[in-house]
Coordinates of C-alpha atoms in Angstrom, one line a residue:
M1 CA 116.0 105.2 70.3
T2 CA 117.4 106.0 73.7
A3 CA 119.9 103.7 75.3
G4 CA 117.2 102.0 77.4
C5 CA 115.0 101.0 74.4
W6 CA 114.9 97.7 72.5
K7 CA 114.0 97.1 68.9
E8 CA 112.5 93.6 68.9
L9 CA 110.7 91.6 71.6
P10 CA 109.4 88.0 71.7
P11 CA 105.6 87.3 71.3
A12 CA 103.3 88.3 74.2
V13 CA 102.0 85.9 76.7
S14 CA 98.3 85.1 76.6
G15 CA 95.6 85.4 79.1
L16 CA 94.7 88.1 81.7
A17 CA 94.4 87.8 85.5
G18 CA 91.1 88.3 87.3
S19 CA 90.1 91.7 88.6
N20 CA 89.5 91.2 92.3
P21 CA 91.9 93.5 94.2
R22 CA 93.7 92.3 97.4
R23 CA 93.9 94.4 100.5
S24 CA 97.2 96.2 101.2
E25 CA 98.8 98.5 103.7
F26 CA 97.7 101.7 102.2
G27 CA 94.6 100.5 100.2
F28 CA 91.2 98.9 100.6
K29 CA 88.9 96.9 98.4
L30 CA 86.1 98.6 96.4
D31 CA 83.4 97.1 94.3
R32 CA 84.1 97.3 90.6
I33 CA 81.7 99.3 88.4
G34 CA 81.0 98.7 84.7
P35 CA 82.9 100.1 81.7
H36 CA 82.5 103.8 80.8
G37 CA 83.2 103.7 77.1
S38 CA 85.5 102.0 74.5
E39 CA 88.6 102.7 72.5
T40 CA 90.1 101.4 69.3
V41 CA 93.3 99.5 70.3
A42 CA 96.4 98.3 68.5
Q43 CA 96.6 94.7 67.1
G44 CA 98.5 91.9 68.8
G45 CA 98.2 92.6 72.5
L46 CA 97.1 90.7 75.5
R47 CA 93.4 90.6 75.0
Q48 CA 90.3 90.2 77.2
G49 CA 87.1 91.2 75.6
G50 CA 89.1 92.6 72.6
R51 CA 91.4 95.0 74.4
V52 CA 94.9 95.3 75.8
P53 CA 96.2 96.5 79.2
R54 CA 96.4 100.3 79.6
I55 CA 98.1 102.5 82.1
L56 CA 97.3 106.2 82.6
T57 CA 99.4 108.8 84.4
Y58 CA 97.8 112.1 85.4
N59 CA 98.9 115.1 87.4
V60 CA 95.5 116.2 88.7
H61 CA 96.6 119.5 90.3
R62 CA 94.5 118.7 93.5
C63 CA 91.5 118.4 91.2
L64 CA 91.5 122.1 90.5
G65 CA 90.8 122.9 86.9
T66 CA 92.1 125.7 84.7
D67 CA 88.6 127.2 85.0
G68 CA 89.0 127.5 88.8
R69 CA 86.5 124.7 89.5
L70 CA 87.4 122.1 92.1
S71 CA 86.0 118.7 91.1
P72 CA 87.3 115.2 91.8
S73 CA 84.3 113.8 89.9
R74 CA 85.5 115.6 86.8
I75 CA 88.9 114.0 87.0
A76 CA 87.2 110.6 87.4
D77 CA 85.1 111.2 84.3
V78 CA 88.3 112.0 82.3
I79 CA 89.9 108.8 83.4
A80 CA 86.8 106.6 83.0
A81 CA 86.3 107.3 79.4
Y82 CA 89.6 105.5 78.6
E83 CA 89.1 102.5 80.9
P84 CA 92.7 102.1 82.1
D85 CA 93.7 99.0 84.1
V86 CA 96.2 101.1 86.2
V87 CA 96.0 104.8 87.0
A88 CA 98.9 106.8 88.5
L89 CA 97.9 110.1 90.0
Q90 CA 100.0 113.0 91.3
E91 CA 99.1 116.1 93.4
L92 CA 96.2 114.7 95.4
D93 CA 94.8 116.4 98.5
V94 CA 93.6 114.3 101.3
G95 CA 91.7 116.0 104.2
R96 CA 93.1 119.5 103.3
L97 CA 91.2 122.6 104.2
R98 CA 92.0 124.3 100.9
T99 CA 90.1 121.6 99.0
G100 CA 87.2 121.1 101.3
G101 CA 88.6 118.3 103.4
I102 CA 87.9 115.7 100.8
D103 CA 89.9 112.5 100.4
Q104 CA 90.5 113.0 96.7
A105 CA 92.4 109.7 96.3
H106 CA 89.6 107.5 97.6
A107 CA 86.8 109.7 96.0
I108 CA 88.3 109.1 92.6
A109 CA 89.0 105.4 93.2
Q110 CA 85.4 104.9 94.4
A111 CA 84.0 106.6 91.3
L112 CA 86.1 104.3 89.1
G113 CA 85.5 101.1 91.2
M114 CA 89.2 100.7 91.9
Q115 CA 91.5 99.9 94.8
V116 CA 93.7 102.7 95.8
H117 CA 97.3 102.9 97.3
F118 CA 98.1 106.4 98.5
H119 CA 101.4 107.9 99.7
A120 CA 101.6 111.3 101.4
S121 CA 104.6 113.3 100.3
L122 CA 103.6 116.1 102.6
K123 CA 101.7 115.8 105.9
V124 CA 100.8 118.6 108.2
L125 CA 98.6 117.5 111.2
E126 CA 95.7 115.7 109.5
E127 CA 96.2 117.2 106.1
E128 CA 98.0 115.2 103.4
Y129 CA 99.2 115.8 99.8
G130 CA 100.7 113.1 97.6
N131 CA 100.4 110.5 94.9
A132 CA 98.4 107.3 94.3
I133 CA 98.1 104.2 92.3
L134 CA 94.6 102.9 91.4
T135 CA 93.7 99.6 89.8
H136 CA 90.8 97.2 89.5
R137 CA 93.3 94.3 89.2
P138 CA 94.8 92.3 92.0
S139 CA 97.5 94.5 93.6
Q140 CA 99.7 94.9 96.6
L141 CA 101.6 97.9 97.8
V142 CA 105.4 97.1 98.0
K143 CA 106.9 100.4 99.1
A144 CA 106.0 104.1 99.7
E145 CA 108.7 106.5 100.8
A146 CA 110.0 110.1 100.6
L147 CA 112.6 111.0 98.0
P148 CA 115.6 113.2 98.8
G149 CA 115.6 116.9 98.2
W150 CA 118.6 119.2 97.5
V151 CA 120.8 119.6 100.5
R152 CA 121.8 123.1 99.4
K153 CA 118.2 124.2 99.2
P154 CA 116.3 123.1 102.3
G155 CA 112.6 123.8 102.5
L156 CA 111.7 122.6 99.0
E157 CA 108.4 120.8 98.5
P158 CA 108.8 117.2 99.8
R159 CA 108.7 114.5 97.0
G160 CA 107.9 110.8 97.2
A161 CA 107.2 107.7 95.3
L162 CA 105.1 104.5 95.7
W163 CA 105.5 101.1 94.2
A164 CA 102.7 98.5 93.7
S165 CA 102.8 95.1 92.2
V166 CA 99.8 94.6 89.9
R167 CA 98.8 91.3 88.4
I168 CA 98.3 91.7 84.6
G169 CA 98.3 88.9 82.0
G170 CA 99.7 86.3 84.3
S171 CA 102.6 88.6 85.3
D172 CA 103.3 90.7 88.4
V173 CA 103.9 94.1 86.9
Q174 CA 105.9 96.4 89.1
V175 CA 104.4 100.0 88.9
I176 CA 106.3 102.9 90.4
N177 CA 104.6 106.3 90.5
T178 CA 106.5 109.5 91.3
H179 CA 106.4 113.3 91.2
L180 CA 109.9 114.8 91.0
G181 CA 111.1 118.2 92.1
L182 CA 111.2 121.5 90.2
R183 CA 115.0 122.0 90.7
R184 CA 117.5 120.2 88.5
H185 CA 119.7 119.2 91.4
E186 CA 116.9 117.7 93.4
R187 CA 115.6 115.8 90.3
L188 CA 119.0 114.2 89.7
A189 CA 119.2 113.1 93.4
Q190 CA 115.7 111.7 93.2
I191 CA 116.4 109.8 89.9
D192 CA 119.6 108.4 91.5
T193 CA 117.5 107.2 94.4
L194 CA 115.0 105.5 92.1
L195 CA 117.7 103.8 90.2
G196 CA 119.3 102.6 93.4
P197 CA 118.9 99.5 95.5
R198 CA 115.8 100.6 97.3
W199 CA 113.7 100.9 94.2
L200 CA 114.6 99.8 90.6
G201 CA 117.7 98.1 91.8
H202 CA 115.9 96.2 94.5
Q203 CA 115.8 92.4 94.1
A204 CA 112.0 92.4 94.2
C205 CA 111.8 95.0 91.4
R206 CA 111.8 92.5 88.5
D207 CA 110.8 92.9 84.9
P208 CA 108.1 93.8 83.8
V209 CA 108.4 97.3 85.3
L210 CA 106.5 100.6 84.6
L211 CA 107.9 103.8 86.1
V212 CA 105.5 106.6 85.5
G213 CA 104.6 110.1 86.7
D214 CA 105.3 113.8 86.5
L215 CA 109.1 114.0 86.3
N216 CA 109.2 117.7 85.7
A217 CA 111.9 116.8 83.2
T218 CA 111.9 117.2 79.4
P219 CA 113.7 114.7 77.1
R220 CA 116.7 117.2 76.9
S221 CA 117.2 117.2 80.7
R222 CA 119.9 115.3 82.5
A223 CA 117.4 113.6 84.8
Y224 CA 115.4 112.2 81.8
R225 CA 118.6 111.1 80.0
R226 CA 119.9 109.3 83.2
L227 CA 116.6 107.4 83.5
A228 CA 116.4 106.7 79.8
S229 CA 119.8 105.0 79.9
H230 CA 118.2 102.2 82.1
L231 CA 114.6 102.1 81.0
C232 CA 112.8 102.9 77.8
D233 CA 110.5 105.9 77.3
A234 CA 107.3 104.6 75.9
Q235 CA 107.1 107.4 73.4
A236 CA 110.6 106.5 72.1
Q237 CA 109.9 102.8 71.9
I238 CA 106.9 103.3 69.6
R239 CA 108.6 105.9 67.5
L240 CA 105.8 108.4 67.3
P241 CA 105.8 110.8 64.3
R242 CA 105.6 113.7 66.8
P243 CA 105.9 113.9 70.6
R244 CA 102.9 113.9 72.9
P245 CA 103.3 116.9 75.3
T246 CA 101.1 117.1 78.4
F247 CA 101.6 120.5 79.9
P248 CA 100.0 123.0 80.0
S249 CA 96.6 121.3 79.3
R250 CA 95.1 124.1 77.3
L251 CA 98.0 124.4 74.9
P252 CA 100.4 121.5 75.7
M253 CA 104.0 122.3 74.8
L254 CA 106.1 120.4 77.4
R255 CA 106.7 116.6 77.6
I256 CA 107.2 116.3 81.4
D257 CA 104.8 113.4 82.2
H258 CA 106.3 110.1 81.3
V259 CA 105.9 106.3 81.2
F260 CA 109.1 104.4 81.2
V261 CA 109.2 100.6 80.7
S262 CA 111.5 97.7 81.2
R263 CA 112.6 95.3 78.4
S264 CA 109.7 92.8 78.5
V265 CA 107.1 95.6 78.0
R266 CA 106.1 96.2 74.4
V267 CA 104.4 99.6 73.9
L268 CA 101.5 99.4 71.5
R269 CA 100.0 102.9 71.7
V270 CA 100.7 106.2 73.4
E271 CA 98.1 109.0 73.6
T272 CA 97.6 112.2 75.4
V273 CA 94.0 112.6 76.4
R274 CA 93.0 115.9 74.8
T275 CA 89.2 115.9 75.2
P276 CA 87.5 119.2 76.0
L277 CA 86.9 118.0 79.6
A278 CA 90.6 117.0 80.0
R279 CA 91.7 120.4 78.9
V280 CA 89.9 122.1 81.8
A281 CA 89.9 119.4 84.6
S282 CA 93.6 119.9 85.5
D283 CA 96.6 121.9 84.3
H284 CA 98.2 118.7 82.9
L285 CA 96.8 116.3 80.3
P286 CA 96.7 112.6 81.1
L287 CA 99.1 110.3 79.3
L288 CA 97.8 106.9 78.2
V289 CA 99.9 103.9 77.2
E290 CA 98.7 100.5 75.9
F291 CA 101.2 97.7 76.3
E292 CA 101.8 94.0 76.3
I293 CA 104.2 91.7 78.1
A294 CA 106.7 89.7 76.1
Q295 CA 107.5 86.0 76.8
G296 CA 110.9 84.9 78.2
L297 CA 112.2 88.3 79.4
G298 CA 110.4 88.8 82.7
H299 CA 111.5 88.0 86.2
R300 CA 115.0 89.6 85.9
S301 CA 116.1 92.8 87.7
A302 CA 114.5 95.9 86.1
L303 CA 118.0 97.2 85.3
A304 CA 119.5 93.9 84.2
H305 CA 119.3 94.8 80.5
A306 CA 120.8 98.3 80.8
Q307 CA 124.3 97.1 79.8
E308 CA 123.2 94.5 77.2

């Protein structure tokens, strides 16, 4: 296990919150639609109708598939088949000429019946490009900001993160979604910012916490190791027999999309979505994690256990 992982957790709390989303600064309420399928789930989780909470992170490549087809609805279909409670999306176009002026974040959210919180990492006039958190559970946007680049290399693609509080199982789960840079130095600066007092070190960022997204960092990278010294990689906590790579989607070899969890989050299952549709809908595969919240460990700083 990595330094941020823990071997044993107390039993999970029981009961799930309702699914009526609250309005927030960057989101709006949408009517919920019915389920789109079912999945076999692990035993012992927080259950409502026989299932446990799920989060899915997905770099959608502006909804442009490996076959050259542009289709937000295809992305929504990939997601809907797994019925996640929370969805973290990266590389969304909003009002951009290159993708037909569509608001991809809201189009996907509407297809899924979810509330959406969007943050534009890049904005040029009326065109935006960024990341989003979607959920059908009660949620509130906490923060959405740019992340630093590399001072020696100006002009790199702007990066950002957004943080939403999502009510799950009687707990306010802090979900941070990000998409880090391609250069090693900028990734390290961005990780340091996320570990600092404005994000994971903030007094409001209390366990349970999920930090997810396309980190552009493999487990051997310094950026990954720095983050893993404070939080636990979901794939490391569950001790999978083999890693679950997500990129490229047709023949995944790299594990650069991640879900990191704080101490009170028990990971039950990790899966890369490798359906035929997922292989062509984007150049990344989605990463799905099922989890539960342990009793007695919540409400502390997300980084409080790093030195324990």
